[in-house]
GROMACS .gro file of C-alpha atoms in nm:
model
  133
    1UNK     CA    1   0.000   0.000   0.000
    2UNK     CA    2   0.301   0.236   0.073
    3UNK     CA    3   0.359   0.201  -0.320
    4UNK     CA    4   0.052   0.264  -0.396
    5UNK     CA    5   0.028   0.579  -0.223
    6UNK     CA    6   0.387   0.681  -0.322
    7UNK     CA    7   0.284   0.639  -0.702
    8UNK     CA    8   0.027   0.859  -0.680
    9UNK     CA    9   0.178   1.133  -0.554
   10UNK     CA   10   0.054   1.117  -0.185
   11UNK     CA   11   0.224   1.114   0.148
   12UNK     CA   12   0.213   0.777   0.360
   13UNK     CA   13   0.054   0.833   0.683
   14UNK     CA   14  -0.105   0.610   0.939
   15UNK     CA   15  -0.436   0.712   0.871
   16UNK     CA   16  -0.462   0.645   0.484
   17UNK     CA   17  -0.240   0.274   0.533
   18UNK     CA   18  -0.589   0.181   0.782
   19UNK     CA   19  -0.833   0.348   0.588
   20UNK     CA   20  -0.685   0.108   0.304
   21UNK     CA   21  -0.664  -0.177   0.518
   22UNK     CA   22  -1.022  -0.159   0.620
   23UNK     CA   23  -1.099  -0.138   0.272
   24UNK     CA   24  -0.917  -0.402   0.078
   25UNK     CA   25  -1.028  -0.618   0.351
   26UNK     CA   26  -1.441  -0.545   0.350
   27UNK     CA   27  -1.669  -0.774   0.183
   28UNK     CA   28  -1.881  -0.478   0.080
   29UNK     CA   29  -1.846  -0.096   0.049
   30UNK     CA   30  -1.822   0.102   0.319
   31UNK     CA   31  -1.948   0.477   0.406
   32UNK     CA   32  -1.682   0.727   0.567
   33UNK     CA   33  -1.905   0.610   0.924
   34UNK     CA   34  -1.829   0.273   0.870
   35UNK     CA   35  -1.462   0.324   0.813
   36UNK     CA   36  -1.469   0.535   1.117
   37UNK     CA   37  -1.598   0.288   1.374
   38UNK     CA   38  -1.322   0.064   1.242
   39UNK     CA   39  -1.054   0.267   1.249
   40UNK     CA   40  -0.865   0.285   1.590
   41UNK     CA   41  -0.890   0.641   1.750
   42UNK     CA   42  -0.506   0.668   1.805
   43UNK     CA   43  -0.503   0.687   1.439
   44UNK     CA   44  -0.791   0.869   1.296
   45UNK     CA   45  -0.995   1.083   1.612
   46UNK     CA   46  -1.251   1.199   1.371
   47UNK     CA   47  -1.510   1.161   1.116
   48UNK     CA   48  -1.409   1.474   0.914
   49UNK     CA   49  -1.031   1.298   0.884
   50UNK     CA   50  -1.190   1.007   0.746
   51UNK     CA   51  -1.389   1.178   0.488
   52UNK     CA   52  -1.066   1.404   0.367
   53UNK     CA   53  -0.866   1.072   0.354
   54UNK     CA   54  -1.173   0.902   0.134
   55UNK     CA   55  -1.193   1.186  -0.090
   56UNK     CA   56  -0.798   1.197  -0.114
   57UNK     CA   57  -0.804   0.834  -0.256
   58UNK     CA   58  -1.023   0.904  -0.454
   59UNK     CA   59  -0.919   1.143  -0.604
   60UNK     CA   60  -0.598   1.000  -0.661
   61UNK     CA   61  -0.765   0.688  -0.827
   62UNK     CA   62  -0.711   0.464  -0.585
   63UNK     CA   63  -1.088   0.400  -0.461
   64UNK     CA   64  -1.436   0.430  -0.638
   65UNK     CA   65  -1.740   0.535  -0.520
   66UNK     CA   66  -1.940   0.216  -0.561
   67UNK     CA   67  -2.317   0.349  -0.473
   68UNK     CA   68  -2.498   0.628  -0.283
   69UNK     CA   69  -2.769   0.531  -0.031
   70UNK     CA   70  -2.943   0.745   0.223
   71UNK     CA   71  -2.746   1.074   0.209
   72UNK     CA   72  -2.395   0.814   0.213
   73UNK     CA   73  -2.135   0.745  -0.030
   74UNK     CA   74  -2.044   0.432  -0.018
   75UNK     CA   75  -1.659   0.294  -0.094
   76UNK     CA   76  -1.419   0.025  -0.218
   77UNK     CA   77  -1.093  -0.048  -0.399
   78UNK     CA   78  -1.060   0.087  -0.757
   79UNK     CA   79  -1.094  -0.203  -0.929
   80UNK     CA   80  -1.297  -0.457  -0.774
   81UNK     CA   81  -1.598  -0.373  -1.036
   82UNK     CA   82  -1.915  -0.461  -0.853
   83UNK     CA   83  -2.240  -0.382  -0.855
   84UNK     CA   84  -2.541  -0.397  -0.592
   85UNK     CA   85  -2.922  -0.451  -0.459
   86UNK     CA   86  -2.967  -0.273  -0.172
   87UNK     CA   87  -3.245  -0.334   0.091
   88UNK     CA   88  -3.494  -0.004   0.047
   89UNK     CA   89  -3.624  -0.105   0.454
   90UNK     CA   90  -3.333  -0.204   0.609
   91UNK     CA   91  -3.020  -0.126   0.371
   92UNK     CA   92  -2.843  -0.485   0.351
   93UNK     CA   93  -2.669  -0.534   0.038
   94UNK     CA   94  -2.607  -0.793  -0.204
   95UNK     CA   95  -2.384  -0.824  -0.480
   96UNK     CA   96  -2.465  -0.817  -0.840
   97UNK     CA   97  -2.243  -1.105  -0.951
   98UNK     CA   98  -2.192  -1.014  -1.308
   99UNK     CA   99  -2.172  -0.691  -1.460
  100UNK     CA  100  -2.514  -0.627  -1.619
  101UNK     CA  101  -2.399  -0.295  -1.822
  102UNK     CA  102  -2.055  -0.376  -1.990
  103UNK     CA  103  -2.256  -0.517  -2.346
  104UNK     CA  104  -2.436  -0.123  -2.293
  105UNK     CA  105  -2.128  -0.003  -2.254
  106UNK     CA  106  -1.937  -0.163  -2.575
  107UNK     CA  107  -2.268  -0.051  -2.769
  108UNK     CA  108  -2.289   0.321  -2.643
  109UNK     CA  109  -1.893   0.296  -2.716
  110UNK     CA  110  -1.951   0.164  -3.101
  111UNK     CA  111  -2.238   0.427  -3.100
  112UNK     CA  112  -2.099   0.726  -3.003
  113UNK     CA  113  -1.685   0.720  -3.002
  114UNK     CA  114  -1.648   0.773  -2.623
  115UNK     CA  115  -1.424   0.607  -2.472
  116UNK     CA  116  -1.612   0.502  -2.147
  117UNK     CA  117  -1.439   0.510  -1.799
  118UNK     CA  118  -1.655   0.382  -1.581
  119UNK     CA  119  -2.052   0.339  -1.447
  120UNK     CA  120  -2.266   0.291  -1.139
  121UNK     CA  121  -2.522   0.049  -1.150
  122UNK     CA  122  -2.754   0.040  -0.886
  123UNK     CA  123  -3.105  -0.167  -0.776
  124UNK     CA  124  -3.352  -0.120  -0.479
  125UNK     CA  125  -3.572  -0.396  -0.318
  126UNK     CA  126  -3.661  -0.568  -0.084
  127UNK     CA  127  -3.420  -0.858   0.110
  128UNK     CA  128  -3.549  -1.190   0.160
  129UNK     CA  129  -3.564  -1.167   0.586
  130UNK     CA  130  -3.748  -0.826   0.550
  131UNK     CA  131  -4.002  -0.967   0.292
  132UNK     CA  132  -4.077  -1.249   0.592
  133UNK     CA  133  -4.128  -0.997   0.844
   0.00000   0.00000   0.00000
């Protein structure tokens, strides 16, 4: 990760090596909140730091914004390309195993002569232990 951060032009410091760590190590994205509560308070002793170091990454490339729910932006490594349902009642949320949009994406390419860089694809519903309740 020091690497990382060295190529892209940003300073190594103990609070973007665990905001990484949490990251590369989640099973599913993670809102600046969530990366808080993980992160020990001898290394990052507030929200707003986490949220500058998020933005800083990426920024630089290095994460993606994966999906917005409920005022949140939600976060993972550049690079794992994923997509999700999330739980409109109680916000669970469930990979999309394959990538529903890249055959859009090669058409709109053909289509138009963009050169696309990325997309967000996003569902609502409801999870199975809600729909039981």
């Amino acid at each position: 990760m020091e690497k990382l951060l060295r190529e892209k032009g940003l300073k190594v410091t103990k609070g973007r090596l665990e905001v990484l760590k949490i990251l590369q190590q989640a099973r599913v994205p993670m809102c600046a909140m969530d990366v808080f509560n993980e992160t020990p308070r001898a290394i990052s002793a507030s929200l707003s730091t986490v949220y500058r170091i998020l933005n800083q990454l990426t920024e630089a490339g290095i994460l993606q914004v994966s999906l917005e729910q409920e005022e949140s932006t939600y976060y993972e490594m550049k690079g794992d390309h994923h997509h999700y349902i999330v739980c409109a009642r109680c916000g669970k949320l469930a990979p999309i195993d394959d990538c529903p949009i890249d055959a859009l994406d090669e058409h709109i390419m053909r289509a138009t002569g963009y050169a696309i860089t990325g997309h967000r694809f996003q569902l609502e519903g409801i999870c199975p232990d809600c729909l039981k309740k």
